[in-house]
PDB file of C-alpha atoms in Angstrom:
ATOM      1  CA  UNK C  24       0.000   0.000   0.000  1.00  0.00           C
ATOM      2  CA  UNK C  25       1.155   3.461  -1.021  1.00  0.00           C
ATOM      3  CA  UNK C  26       2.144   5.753   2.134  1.00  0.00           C
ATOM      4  CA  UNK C  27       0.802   9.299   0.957  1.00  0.00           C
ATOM      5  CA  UNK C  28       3.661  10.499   3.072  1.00  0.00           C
ATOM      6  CA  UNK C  29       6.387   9.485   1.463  1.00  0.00           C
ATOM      7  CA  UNK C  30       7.411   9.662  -2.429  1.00  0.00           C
ATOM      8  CA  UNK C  31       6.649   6.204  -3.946  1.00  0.00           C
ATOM      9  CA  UNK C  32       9.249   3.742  -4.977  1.00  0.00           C
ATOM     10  CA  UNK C  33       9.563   2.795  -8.493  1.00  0.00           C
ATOM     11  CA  UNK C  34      11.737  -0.294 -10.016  1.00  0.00           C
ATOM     12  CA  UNK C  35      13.271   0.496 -13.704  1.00  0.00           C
ATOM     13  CA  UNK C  36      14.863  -2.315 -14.915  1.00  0.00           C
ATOM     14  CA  UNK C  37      16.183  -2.240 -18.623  1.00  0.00           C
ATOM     15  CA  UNK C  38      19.611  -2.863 -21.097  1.00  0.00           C
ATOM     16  CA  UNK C  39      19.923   0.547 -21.451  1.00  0.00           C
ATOM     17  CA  UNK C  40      21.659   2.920 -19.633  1.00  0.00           C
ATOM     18  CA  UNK C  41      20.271   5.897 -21.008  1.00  0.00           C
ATOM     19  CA  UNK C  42      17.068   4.495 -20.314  1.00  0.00           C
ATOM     20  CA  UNK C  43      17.908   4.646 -16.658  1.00  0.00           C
ATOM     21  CA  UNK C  44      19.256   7.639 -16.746  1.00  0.00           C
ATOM     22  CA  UNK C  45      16.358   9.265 -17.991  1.00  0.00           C
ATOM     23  CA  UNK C  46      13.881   7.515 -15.685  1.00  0.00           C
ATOM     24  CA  UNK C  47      15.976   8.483 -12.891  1.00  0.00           C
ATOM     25  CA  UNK C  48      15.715  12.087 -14.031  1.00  0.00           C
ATOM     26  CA  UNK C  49      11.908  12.007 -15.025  1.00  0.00           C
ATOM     27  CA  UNK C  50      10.109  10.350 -12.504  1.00  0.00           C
ATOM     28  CA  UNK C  51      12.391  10.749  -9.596  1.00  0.00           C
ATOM     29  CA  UNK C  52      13.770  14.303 -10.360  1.00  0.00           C
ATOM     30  CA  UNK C  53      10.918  16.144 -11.931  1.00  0.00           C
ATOM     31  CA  UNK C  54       7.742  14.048 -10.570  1.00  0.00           C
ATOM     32  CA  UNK C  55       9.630  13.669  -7.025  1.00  0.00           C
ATOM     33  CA  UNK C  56       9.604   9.765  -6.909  1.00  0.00           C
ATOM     34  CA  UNK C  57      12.434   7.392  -5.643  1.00  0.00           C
ATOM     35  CA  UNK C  58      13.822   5.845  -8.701  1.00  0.00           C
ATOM     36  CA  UNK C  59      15.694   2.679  -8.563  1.00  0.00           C
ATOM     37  CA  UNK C  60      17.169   1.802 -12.274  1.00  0.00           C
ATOM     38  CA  UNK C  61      18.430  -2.253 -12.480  1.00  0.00           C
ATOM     39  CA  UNK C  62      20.439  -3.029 -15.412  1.00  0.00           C
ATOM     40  CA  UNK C  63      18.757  -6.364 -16.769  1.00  0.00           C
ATOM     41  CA  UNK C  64      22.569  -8.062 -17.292  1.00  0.00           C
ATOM     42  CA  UNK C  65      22.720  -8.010 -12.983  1.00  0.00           C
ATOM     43  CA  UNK C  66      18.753  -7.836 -11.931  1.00  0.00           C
ATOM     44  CA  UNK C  67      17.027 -10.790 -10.630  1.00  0.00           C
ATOM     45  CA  UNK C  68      13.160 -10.966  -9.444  1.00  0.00           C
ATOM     46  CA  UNK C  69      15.356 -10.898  -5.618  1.00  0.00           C
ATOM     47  CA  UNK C  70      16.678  -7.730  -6.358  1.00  0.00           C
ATOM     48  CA  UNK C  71      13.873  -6.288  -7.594  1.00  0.00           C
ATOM     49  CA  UNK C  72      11.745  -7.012  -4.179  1.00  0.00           C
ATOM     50  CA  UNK C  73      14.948  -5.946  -2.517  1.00  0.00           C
ATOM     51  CA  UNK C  74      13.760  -2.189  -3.792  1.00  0.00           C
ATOM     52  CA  UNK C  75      10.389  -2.649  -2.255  1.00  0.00           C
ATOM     53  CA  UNK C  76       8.645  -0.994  -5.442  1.00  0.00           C
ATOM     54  CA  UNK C  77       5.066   0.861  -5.529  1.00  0.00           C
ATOM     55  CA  UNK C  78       6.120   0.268  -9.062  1.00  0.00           C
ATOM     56  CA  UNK C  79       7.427  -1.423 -11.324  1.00  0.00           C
ATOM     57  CA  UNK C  80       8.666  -0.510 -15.133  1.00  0.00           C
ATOM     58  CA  UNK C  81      10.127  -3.571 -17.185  1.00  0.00           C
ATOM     59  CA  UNK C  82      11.817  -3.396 -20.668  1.00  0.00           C
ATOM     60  CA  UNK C  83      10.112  -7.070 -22.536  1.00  0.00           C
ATOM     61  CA  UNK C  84      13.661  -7.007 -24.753  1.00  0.00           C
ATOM     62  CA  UNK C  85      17.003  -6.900 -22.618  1.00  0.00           C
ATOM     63  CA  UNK C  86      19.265  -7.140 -24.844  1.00  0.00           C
ATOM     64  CA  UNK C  87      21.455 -10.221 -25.013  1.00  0.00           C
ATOM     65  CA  UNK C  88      19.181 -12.718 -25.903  1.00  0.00           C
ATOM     66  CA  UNK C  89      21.548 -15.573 -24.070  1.00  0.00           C
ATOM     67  CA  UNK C  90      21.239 -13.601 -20.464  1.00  0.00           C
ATOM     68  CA  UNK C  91      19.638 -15.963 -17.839  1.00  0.00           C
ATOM     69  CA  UNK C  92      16.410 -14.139 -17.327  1.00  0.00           C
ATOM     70  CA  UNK C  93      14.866 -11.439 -20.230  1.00  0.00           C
ATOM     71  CA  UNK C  94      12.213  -9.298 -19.636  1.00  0.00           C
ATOM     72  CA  UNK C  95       8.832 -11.095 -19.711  1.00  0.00           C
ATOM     73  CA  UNK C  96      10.618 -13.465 -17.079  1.00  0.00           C
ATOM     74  CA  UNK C  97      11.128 -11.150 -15.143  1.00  0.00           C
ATOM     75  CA  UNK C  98       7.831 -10.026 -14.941  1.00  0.00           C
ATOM     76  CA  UNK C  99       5.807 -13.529 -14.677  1.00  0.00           C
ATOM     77  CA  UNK C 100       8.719 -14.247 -11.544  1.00  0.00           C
ATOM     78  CA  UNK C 101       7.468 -10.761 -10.166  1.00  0.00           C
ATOM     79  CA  UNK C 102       3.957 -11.609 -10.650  1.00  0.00           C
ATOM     80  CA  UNK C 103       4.301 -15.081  -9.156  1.00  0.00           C
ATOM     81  CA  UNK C 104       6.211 -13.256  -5.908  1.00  0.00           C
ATOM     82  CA  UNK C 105       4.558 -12.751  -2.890  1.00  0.00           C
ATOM     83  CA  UNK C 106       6.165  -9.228  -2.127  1.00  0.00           C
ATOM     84  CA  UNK C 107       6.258  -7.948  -5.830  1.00  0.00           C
ATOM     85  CA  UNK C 108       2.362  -9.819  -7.271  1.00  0.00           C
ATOM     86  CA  UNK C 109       0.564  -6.703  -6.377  1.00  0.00           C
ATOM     87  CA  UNK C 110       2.601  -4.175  -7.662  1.00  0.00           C
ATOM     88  CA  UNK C 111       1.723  -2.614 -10.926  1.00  0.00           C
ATOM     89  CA  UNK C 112       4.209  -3.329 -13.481  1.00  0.00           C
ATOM     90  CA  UNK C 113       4.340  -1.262 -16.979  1.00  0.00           C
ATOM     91  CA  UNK C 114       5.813  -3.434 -19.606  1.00  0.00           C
ATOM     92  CA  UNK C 115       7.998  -0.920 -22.028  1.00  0.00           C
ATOM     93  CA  UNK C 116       8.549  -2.605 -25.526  1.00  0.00           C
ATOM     94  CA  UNK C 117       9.349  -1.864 -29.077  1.00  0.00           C
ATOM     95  CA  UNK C 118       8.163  -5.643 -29.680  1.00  0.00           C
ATOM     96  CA  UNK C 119       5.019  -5.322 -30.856  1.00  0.00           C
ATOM     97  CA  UNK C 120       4.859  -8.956 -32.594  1.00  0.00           C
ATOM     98  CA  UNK C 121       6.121 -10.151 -28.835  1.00  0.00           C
ATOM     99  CA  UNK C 122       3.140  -8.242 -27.075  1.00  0.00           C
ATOM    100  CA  UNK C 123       0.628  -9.462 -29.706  1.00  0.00           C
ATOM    101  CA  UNK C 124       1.798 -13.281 -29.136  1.00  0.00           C
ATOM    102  CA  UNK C 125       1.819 -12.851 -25.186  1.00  0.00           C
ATOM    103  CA  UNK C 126      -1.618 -10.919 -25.652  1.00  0.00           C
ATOM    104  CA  UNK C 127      -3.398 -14.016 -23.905  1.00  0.00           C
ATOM    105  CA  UNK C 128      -1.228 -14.232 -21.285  1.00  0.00           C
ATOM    106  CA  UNK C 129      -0.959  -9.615 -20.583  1.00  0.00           C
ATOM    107  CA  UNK C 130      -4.569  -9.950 -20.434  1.00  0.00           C
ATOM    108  CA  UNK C 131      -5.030 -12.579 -17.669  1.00  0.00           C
ATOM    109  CA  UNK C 132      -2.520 -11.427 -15.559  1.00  0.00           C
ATOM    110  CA  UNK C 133      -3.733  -8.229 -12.741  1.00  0.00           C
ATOM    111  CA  UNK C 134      -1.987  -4.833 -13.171  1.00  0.00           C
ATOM    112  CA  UNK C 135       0.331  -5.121 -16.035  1.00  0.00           C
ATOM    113  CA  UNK C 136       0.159  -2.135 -18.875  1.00  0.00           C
ATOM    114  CA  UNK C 137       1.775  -2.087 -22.227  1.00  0.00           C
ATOM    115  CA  UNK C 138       3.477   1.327 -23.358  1.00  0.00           C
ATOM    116  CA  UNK C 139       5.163   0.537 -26.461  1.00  0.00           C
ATOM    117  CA  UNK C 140       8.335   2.214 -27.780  1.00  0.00           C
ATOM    118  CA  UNK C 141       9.446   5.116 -28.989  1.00  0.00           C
ATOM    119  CA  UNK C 142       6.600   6.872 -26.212  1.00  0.00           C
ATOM    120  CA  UNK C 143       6.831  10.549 -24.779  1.00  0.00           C
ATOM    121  CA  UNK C 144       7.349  11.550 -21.200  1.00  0.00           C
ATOM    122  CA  UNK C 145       3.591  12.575 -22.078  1.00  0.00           C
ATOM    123  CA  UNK C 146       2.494   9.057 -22.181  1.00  0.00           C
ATOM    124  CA  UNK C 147       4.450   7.902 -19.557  1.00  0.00           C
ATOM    125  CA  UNK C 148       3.155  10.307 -16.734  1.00  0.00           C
ATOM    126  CA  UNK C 149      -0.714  10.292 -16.637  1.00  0.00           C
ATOM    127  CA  UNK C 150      -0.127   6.354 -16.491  1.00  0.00           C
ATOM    128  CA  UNK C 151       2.233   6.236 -13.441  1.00  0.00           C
ATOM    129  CA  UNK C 152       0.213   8.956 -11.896  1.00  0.00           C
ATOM    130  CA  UNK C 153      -2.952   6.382 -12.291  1.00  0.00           C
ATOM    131  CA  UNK C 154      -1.128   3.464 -11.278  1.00  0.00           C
ATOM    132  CA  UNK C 155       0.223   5.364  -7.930  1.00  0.00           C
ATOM    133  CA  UNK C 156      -3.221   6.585  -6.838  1.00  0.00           C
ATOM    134  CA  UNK C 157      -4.439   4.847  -3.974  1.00  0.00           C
TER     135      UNK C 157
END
């Protein structure tokens, strides 16, 4: 549950450094959040609940393809852990072929969002704002 009295915690775990970076800078600089940015090569589901998130944003393509866990993993371990299966989680992805072949599986599971890539800081914000009201 979201304490109104103190900024909500939100998980960014991607390939992309830049990515980060600019998470870290939008939502926790300019919409006052606490930000933590995982890079996908080092994050397991145990680090993630380590962070405690309110929420949680996860990049469906990580890069490598021959890492240990990609993406979507991460997100069914998440949903499947007893800490993190509450949390919203906003799946970022350019792979729309990927989202339309997991579209079965998106729409069973509780609290998980699409925004697909290239998006604006415009598209991003209303969404965690919804997703972070009590």
């Amino acid at each position: 549950m979201l304490d109104r009295n103190r900024a909500a915690r939100i998980t960014v775990v991607d390939d992309s450094s830049e990515f980060l970076e600019l998470m870290e800078e939008f939502l926790g600089r300019e919409l006052g959040h606490a930000v933590t940015g995982l890079e996908a090569v080092r994050a397991s589901v145990n680090d993630v609940a380590d962070s405690r998130p309110d929420l949680l944003l996860v990049d469906l393509l990580l890069g490598d393809p021959a890492q240990t866990v990609n993406g979507w993993e991460i997100v069914l371990l998440a949903k499947a852990h007893r800490d993190l299966r509450h949390v919203p989680i906003i799946l970022v992805t350019a792979d729309l072929v990927g989202v339309k072949e997991r579209a079965p599986e998106l729409e069973a599971m509780t609290n998980v969002h699409v925004l697909t890539k290239p998006f604006g800081l415009d598209d991003l914000e209303p969404l965690v704002r919804r997703l972070l009201t009590p």
